[in-house]
PDB file of C-alpha atoms in Angstrom:
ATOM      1  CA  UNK A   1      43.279 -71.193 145.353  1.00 77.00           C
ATOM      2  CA  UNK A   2      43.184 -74.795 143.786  1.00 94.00           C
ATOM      3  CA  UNK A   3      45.892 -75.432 140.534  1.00 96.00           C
ATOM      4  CA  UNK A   4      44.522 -74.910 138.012  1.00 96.00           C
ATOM      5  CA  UNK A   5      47.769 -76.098 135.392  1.00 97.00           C
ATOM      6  CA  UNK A   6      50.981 -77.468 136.478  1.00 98.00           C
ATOM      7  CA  UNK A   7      53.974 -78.237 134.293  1.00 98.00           C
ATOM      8  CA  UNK A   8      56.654 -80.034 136.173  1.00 98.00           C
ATOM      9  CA  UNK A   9      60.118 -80.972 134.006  1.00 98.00           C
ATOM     10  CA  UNK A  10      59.073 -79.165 130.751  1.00 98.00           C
ATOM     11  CA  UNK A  11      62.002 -79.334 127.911  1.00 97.00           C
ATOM     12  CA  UNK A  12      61.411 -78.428 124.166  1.00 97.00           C
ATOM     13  CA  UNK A  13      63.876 -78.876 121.432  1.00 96.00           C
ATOM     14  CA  UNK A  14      63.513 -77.208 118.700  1.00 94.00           C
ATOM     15  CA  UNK A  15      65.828 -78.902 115.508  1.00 92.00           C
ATOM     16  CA  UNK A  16      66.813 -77.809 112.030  1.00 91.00           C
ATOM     17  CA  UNK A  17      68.898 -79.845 110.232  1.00 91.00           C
ATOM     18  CA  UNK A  18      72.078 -80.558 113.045  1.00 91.00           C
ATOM     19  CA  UNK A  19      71.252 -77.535 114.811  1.00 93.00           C
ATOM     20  CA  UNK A  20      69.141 -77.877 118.134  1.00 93.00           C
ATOM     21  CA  UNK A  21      67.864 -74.851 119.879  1.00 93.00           C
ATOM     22  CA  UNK A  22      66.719 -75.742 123.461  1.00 95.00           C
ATOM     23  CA  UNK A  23      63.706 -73.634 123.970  1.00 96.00           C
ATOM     24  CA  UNK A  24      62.384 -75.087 127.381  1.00 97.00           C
ATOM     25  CA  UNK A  25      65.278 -76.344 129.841  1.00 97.00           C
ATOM     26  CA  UNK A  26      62.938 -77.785 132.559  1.00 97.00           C
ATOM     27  CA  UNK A  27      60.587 -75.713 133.658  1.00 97.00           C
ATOM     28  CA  UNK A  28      58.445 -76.046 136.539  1.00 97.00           C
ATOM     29  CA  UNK A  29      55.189 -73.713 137.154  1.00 97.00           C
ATOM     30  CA  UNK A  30      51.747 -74.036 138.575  1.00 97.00           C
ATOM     31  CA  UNK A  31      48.814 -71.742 137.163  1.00 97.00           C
ATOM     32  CA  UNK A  32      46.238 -70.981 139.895  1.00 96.00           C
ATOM     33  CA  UNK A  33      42.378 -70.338 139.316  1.00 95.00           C
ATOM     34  CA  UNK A  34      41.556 -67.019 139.090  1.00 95.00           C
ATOM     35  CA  UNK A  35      45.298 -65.241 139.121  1.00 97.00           C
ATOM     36  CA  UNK A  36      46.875 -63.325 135.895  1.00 98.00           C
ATOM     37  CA  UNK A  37      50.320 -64.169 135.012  1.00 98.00           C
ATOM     38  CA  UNK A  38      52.341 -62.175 133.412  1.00 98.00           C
ATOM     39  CA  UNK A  39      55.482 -63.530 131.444  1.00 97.00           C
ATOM     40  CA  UNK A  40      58.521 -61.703 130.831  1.00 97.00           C
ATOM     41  CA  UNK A  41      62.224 -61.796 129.356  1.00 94.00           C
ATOM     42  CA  UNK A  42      64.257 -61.477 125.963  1.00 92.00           C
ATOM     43  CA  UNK A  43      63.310 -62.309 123.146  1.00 90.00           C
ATOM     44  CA  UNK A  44      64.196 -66.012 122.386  1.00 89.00           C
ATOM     45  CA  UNK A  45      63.876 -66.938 125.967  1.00 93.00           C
ATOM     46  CA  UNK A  46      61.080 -69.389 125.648  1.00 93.00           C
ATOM     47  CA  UNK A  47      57.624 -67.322 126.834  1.00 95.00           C
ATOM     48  CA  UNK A  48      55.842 -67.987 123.804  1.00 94.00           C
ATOM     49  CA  UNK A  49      57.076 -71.910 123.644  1.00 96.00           C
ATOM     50  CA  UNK A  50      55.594 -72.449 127.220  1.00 96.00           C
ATOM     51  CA  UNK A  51      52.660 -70.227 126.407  1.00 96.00           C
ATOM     52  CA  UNK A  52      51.900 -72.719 122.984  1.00 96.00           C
ATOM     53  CA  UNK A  53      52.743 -76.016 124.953  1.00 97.00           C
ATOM     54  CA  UNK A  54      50.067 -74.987 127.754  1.00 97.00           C
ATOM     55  CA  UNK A  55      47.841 -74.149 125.041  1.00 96.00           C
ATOM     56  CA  UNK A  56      48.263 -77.384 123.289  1.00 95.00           C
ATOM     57  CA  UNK A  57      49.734 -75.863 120.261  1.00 94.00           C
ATOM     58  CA  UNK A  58      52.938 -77.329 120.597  1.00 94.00           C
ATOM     59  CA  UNK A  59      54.086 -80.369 122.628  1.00 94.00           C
ATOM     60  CA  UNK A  60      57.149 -80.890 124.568  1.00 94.00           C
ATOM     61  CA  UNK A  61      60.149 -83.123 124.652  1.00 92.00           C
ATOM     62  CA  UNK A  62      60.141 -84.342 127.897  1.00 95.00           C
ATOM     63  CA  UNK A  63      57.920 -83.286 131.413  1.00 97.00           C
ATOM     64  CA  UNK A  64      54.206 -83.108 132.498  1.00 97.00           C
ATOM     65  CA  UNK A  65      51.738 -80.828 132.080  1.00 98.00           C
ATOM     66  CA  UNK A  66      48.790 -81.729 134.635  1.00 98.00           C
ATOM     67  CA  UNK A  67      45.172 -79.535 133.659  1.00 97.00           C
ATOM     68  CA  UNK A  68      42.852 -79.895 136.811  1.00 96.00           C
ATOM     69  CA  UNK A  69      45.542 -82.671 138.243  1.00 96.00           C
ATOM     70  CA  UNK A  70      45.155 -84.926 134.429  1.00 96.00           C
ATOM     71  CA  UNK A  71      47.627 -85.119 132.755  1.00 97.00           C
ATOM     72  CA  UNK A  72      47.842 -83.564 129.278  1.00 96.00           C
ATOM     73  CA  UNK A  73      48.404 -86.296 126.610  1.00 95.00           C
ATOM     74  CA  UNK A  74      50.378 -84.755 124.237  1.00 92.00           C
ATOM     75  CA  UNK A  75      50.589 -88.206 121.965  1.00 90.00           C
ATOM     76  CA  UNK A  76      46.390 -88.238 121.654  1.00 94.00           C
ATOM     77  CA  UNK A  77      45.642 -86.090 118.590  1.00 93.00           C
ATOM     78  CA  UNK A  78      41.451 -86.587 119.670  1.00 95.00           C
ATOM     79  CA  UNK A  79      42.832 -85.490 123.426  1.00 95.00           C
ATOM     80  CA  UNK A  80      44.113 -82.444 122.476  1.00 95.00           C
ATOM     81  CA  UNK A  81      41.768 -81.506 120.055  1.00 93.00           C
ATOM     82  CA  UNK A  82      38.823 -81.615 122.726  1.00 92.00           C
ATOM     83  CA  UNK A  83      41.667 -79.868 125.742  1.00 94.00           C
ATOM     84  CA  UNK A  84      42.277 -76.490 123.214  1.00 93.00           C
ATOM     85  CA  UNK A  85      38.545 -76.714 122.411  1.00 90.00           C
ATOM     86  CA  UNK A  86      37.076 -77.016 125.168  1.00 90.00           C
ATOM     87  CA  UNK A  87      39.593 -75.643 127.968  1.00 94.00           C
ATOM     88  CA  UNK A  88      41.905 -73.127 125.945  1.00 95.00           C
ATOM     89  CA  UNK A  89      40.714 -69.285 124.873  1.00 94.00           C
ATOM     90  CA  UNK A  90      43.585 -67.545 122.553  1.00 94.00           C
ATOM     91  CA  UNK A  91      44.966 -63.611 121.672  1.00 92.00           C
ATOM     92  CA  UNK A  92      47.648 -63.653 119.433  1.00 88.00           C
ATOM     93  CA  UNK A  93      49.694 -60.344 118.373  1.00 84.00           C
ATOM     94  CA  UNK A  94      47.778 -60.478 114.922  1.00 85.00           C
ATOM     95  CA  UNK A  95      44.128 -60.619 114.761  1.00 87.00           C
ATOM     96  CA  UNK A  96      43.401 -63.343 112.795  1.00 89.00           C
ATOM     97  CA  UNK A  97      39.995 -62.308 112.331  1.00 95.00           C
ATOM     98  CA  UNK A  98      38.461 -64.632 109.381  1.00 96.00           C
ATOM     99  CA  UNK A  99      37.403 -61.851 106.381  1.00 96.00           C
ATOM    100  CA  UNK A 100      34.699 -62.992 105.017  1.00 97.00           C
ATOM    101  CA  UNK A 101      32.400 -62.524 108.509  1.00 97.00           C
ATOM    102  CA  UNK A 102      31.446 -59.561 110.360  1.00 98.00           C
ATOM    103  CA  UNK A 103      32.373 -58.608 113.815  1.00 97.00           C
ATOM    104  CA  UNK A 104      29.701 -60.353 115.480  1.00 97.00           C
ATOM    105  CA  UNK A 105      30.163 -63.345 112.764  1.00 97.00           C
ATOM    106  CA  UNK A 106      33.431 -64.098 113.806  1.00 97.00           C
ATOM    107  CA  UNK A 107      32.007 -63.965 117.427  1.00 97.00           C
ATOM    108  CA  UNK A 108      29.664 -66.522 117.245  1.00 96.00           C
ATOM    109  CA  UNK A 109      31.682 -69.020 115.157  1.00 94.00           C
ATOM    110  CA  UNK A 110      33.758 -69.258 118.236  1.00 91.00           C
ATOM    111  CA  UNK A 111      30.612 -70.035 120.017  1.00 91.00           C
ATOM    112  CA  UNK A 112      29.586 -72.773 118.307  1.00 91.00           C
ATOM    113  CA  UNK A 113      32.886 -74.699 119.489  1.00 83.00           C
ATOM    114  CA  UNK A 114      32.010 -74.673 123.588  1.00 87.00           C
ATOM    115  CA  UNK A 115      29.377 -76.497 125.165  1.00 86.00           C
ATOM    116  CA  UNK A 116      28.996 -73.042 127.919  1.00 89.00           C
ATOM    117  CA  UNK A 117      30.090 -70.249 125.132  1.00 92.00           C
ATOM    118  CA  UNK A 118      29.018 -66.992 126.413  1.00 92.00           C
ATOM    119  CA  UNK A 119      26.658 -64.276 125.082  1.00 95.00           C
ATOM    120  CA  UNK A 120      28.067 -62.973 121.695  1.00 96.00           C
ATOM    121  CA  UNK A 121      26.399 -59.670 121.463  1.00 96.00           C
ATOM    122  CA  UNK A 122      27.100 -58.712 124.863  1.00 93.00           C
ATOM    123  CA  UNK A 123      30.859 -59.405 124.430  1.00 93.00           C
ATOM    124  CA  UNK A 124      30.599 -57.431 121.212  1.00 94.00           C
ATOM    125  CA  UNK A 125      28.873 -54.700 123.667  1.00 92.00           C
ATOM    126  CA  UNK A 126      31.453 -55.012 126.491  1.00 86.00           C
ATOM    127  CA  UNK A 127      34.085 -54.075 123.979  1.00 87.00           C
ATOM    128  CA  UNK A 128      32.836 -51.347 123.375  1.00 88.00           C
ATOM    129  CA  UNK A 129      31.851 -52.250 119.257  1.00 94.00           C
ATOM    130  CA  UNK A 130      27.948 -52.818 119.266  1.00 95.00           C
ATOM    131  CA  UNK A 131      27.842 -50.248 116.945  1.00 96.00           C
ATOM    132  CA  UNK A 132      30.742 -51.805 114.380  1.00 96.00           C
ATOM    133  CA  UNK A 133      29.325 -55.214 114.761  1.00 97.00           C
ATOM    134  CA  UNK A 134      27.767 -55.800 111.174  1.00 97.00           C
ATOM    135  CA  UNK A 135      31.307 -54.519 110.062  1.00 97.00           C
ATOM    136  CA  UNK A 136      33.965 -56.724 108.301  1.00 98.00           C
ATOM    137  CA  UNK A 137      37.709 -56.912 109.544  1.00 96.00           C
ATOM    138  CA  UNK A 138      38.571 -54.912 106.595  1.00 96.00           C
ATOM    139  CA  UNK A 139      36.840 -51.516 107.511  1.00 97.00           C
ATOM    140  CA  UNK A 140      38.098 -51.944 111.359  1.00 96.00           C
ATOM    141  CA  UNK A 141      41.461 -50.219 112.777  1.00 93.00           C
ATOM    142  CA  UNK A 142      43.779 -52.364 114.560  1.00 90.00           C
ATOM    143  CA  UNK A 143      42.543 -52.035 117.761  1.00 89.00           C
ATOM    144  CA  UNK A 144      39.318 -52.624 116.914  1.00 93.00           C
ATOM    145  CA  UNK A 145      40.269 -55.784 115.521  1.00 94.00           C
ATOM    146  CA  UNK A 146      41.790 -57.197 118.674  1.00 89.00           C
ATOM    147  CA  UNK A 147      39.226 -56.620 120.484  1.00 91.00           C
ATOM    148  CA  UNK A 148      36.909 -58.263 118.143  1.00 95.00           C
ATOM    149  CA  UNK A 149      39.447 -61.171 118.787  1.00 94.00           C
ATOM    150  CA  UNK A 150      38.913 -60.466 122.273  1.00 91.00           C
ATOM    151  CA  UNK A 151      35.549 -61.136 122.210  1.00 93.00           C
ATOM    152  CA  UNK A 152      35.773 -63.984 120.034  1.00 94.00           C
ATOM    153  CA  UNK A 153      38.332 -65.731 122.738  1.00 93.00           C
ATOM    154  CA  UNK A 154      36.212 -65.247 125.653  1.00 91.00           C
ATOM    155  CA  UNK A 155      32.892 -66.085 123.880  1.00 93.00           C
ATOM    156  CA  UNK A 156      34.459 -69.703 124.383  1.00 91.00           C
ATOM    157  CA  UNK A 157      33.970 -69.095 127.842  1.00 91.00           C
ATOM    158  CA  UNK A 158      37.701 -71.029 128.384  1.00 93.00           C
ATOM    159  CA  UNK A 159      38.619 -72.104 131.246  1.00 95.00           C
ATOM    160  CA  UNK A 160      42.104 -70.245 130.890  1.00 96.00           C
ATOM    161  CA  UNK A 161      42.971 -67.196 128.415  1.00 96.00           C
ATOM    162  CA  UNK A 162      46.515 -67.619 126.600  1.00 97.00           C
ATOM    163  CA  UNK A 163      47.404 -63.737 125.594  1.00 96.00           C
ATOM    164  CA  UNK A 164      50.782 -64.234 123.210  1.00 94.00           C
ATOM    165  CA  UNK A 165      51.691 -60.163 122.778  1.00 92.00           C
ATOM    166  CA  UNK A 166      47.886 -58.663 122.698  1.00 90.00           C
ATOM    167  CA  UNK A 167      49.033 -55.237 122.768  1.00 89.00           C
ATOM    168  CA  UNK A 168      52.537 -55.465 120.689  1.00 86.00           C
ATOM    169  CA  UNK A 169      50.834 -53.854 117.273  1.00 82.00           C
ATOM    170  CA  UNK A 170      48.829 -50.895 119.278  1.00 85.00           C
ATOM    171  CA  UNK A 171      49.154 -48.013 120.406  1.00 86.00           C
ATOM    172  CA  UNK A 172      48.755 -46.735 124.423  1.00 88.00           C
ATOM    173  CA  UNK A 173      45.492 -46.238 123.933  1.00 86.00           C
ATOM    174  CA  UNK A 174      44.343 -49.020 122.486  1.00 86.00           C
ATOM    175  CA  UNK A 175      46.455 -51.506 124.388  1.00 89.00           C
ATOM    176  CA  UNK A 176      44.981 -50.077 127.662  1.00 91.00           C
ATOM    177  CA  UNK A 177      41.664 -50.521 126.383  1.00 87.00           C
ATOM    178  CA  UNK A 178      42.534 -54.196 125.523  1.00 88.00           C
ATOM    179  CA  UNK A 179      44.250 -54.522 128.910  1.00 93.00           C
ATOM    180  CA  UNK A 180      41.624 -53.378 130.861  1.00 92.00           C
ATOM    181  CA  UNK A 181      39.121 -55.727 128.730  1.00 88.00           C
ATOM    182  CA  UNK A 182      41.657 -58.278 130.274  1.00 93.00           C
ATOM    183  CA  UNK A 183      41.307 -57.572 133.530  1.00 93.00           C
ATOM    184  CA  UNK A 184      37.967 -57.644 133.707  1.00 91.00           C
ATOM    185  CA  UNK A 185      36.966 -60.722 132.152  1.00 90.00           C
ATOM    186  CA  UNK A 186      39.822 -62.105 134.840  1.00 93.00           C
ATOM    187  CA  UNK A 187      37.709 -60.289 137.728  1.00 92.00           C
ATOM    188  CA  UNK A 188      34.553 -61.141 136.334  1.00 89.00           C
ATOM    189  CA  UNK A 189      34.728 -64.766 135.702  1.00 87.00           C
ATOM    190  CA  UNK A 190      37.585 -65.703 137.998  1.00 90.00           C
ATOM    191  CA  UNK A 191      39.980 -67.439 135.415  1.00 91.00           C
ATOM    192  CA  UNK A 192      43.390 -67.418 134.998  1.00 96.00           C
ATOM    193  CA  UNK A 193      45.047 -65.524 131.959  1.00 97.00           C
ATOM    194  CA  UNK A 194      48.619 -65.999 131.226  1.00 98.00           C
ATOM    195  CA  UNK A 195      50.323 -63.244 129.345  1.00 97.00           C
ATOM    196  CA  UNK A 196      53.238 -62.802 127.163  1.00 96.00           C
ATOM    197  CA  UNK A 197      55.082 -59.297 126.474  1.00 94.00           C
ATOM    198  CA  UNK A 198      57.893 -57.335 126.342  1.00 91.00           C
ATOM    199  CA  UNK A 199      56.642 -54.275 128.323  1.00 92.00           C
ATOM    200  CA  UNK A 200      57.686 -54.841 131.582  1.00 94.00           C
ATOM    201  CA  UNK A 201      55.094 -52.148 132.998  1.00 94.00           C
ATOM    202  CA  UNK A 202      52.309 -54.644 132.288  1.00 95.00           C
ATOM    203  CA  UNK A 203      53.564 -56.407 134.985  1.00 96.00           C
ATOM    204  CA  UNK A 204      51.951 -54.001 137.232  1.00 96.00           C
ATOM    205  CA  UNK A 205      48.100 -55.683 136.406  1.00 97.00           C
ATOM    206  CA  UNK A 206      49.866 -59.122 137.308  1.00 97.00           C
ATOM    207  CA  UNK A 207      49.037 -61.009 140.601  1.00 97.00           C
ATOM    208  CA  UNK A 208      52.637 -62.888 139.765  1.00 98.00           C
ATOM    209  CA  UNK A 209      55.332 -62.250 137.124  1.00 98.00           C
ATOM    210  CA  UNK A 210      57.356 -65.046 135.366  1.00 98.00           C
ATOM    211  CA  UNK A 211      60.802 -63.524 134.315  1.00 97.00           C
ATOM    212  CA  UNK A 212      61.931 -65.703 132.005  1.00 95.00           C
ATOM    213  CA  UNK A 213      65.875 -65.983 131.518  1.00 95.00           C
ATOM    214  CA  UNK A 214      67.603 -68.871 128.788  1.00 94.00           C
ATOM    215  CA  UNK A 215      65.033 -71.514 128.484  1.00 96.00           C
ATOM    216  CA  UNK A 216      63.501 -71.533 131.809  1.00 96.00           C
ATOM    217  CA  UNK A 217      61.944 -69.373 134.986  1.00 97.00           C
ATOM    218  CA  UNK A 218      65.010 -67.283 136.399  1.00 95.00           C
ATOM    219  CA  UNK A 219      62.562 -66.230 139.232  1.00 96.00           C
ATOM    220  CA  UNK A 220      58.457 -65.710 139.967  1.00 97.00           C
ATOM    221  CA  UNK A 221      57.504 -61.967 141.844  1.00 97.00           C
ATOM    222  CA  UNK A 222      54.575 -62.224 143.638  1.00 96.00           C
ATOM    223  CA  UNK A 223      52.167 -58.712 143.552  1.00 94.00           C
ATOM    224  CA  UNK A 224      50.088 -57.802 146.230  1.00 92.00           C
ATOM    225  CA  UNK A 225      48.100 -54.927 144.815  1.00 93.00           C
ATOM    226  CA  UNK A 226      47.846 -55.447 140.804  1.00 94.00           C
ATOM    227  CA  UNK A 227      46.563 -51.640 139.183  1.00 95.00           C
ATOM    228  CA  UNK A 228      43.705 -51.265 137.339  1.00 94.00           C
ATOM    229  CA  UNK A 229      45.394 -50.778 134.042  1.00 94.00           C
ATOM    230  CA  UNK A 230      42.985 -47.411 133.495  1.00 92.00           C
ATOM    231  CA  UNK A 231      44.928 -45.962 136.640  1.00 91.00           C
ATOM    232  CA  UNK A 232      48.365 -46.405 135.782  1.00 90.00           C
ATOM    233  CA  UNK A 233      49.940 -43.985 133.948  1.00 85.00           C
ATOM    234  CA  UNK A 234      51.309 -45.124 130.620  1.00 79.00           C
TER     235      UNK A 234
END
């Protein structure tokens, strides 16, 4: 498998007032096409700060991120406004569906940002919400939500799916549903999705784990046989 992203060096400050909280301390990773990554650790341990610097979101003190062996110019508003757009899918822990569109709406809008988006009605189908998809955020449960958001991340067709907490606001059910969404569109398409949580039995879907310890990678477990998330029991 070729490397896909590679951060080598990665620090990130965070400052308020005189007070400096050191987020990143150095860390070194490479993101392979086609493997999921699962990230792991205590809260305040940095997953989410390398999860938004990957994703462009956030930029970092010091280090290099390489995407397909360029480097990521963090300085370049234009550059990184084309890298999230065109290379970066997102799921959050909160929907942030936009209101005013249906289902399907807020499907295609995301379309109309890639050059290769894929088919919005069948992602609206593969989550299983064809028949919810003239329905506004409003009248959906939680679940159903996220996996409009989902949808609405992979209709992008990106090139790597950033997943901060996906399952953190639902229930077992649900969040195997959305797992198993997951791990198809990773099977299916052969990208990489990187994963933050706190439930360390999501780990067992992983092809590697990133435990994450004080600002940087304590240690990486390799997994030989990730589960179906459907045949684990919860």
């Amino acid at each position: 498998m070729s490397v896909m992203v590679k951060g080598e060096n990665i620090h990130k400050i965070y400052r308020t007032g005189d007070v400096e909280v050191h987020a990143l301390r150095g860390v070194n990773f490479e993101i392979y096409d086609g493997e999921f990554i699962v990230i792991l650790g205590p809260s305040g341990s940095g997953k989410s700060t390398l999860l938004n610097v990957v994703g462009g979101l956030e930029t970092a003190e010091d280090g290099v991120l390489t995407f397909r062996g360029e480097t990521v110019d963090w300085g370049k508003k234009s550059f990184m406004t084309e890298y999230r757009r065109k290379h970066i899918g997102f799921v959050f822990q909160f929907y942030n569906l936009l209101p005013g569109l249906t289902a399907l709406e807020n499907v295609e809008l995301a379309g109309e940002l890639s050059s290769d988006p894929l088919d919005p009605k069948k992602l609206i189908e593969d989550v299983g919400l064809a028949d919810r998809a003239k329905n506004y955020p409003s009248s959906m449960s939680g679940g159903q939500q996220q996996r409009v958001a989902i949808a609405r991340a992979l209709c992008k067709n990106p090139d790597v799916l950033l997943c901060d907490e996906p399952t953190g606001a639902l229930d077992s059910k649900t969040s195997v549903q959305v797992l198993k969404l997951l791990w198809d569109f990773n099977r299916n398409y052969k990208k990489p999705i990187i994963m933050v949580t706190h439930n360390a039995d999501i780990a067992r879907i992983a092809n590697r784990v990133f435990y994450f310890k004080d600002g940087v990678i304590d240690h990486i477990a390799e997994n030989q046989n990730p589960e179906n998330p459907e045949e684990i029991n919860w």
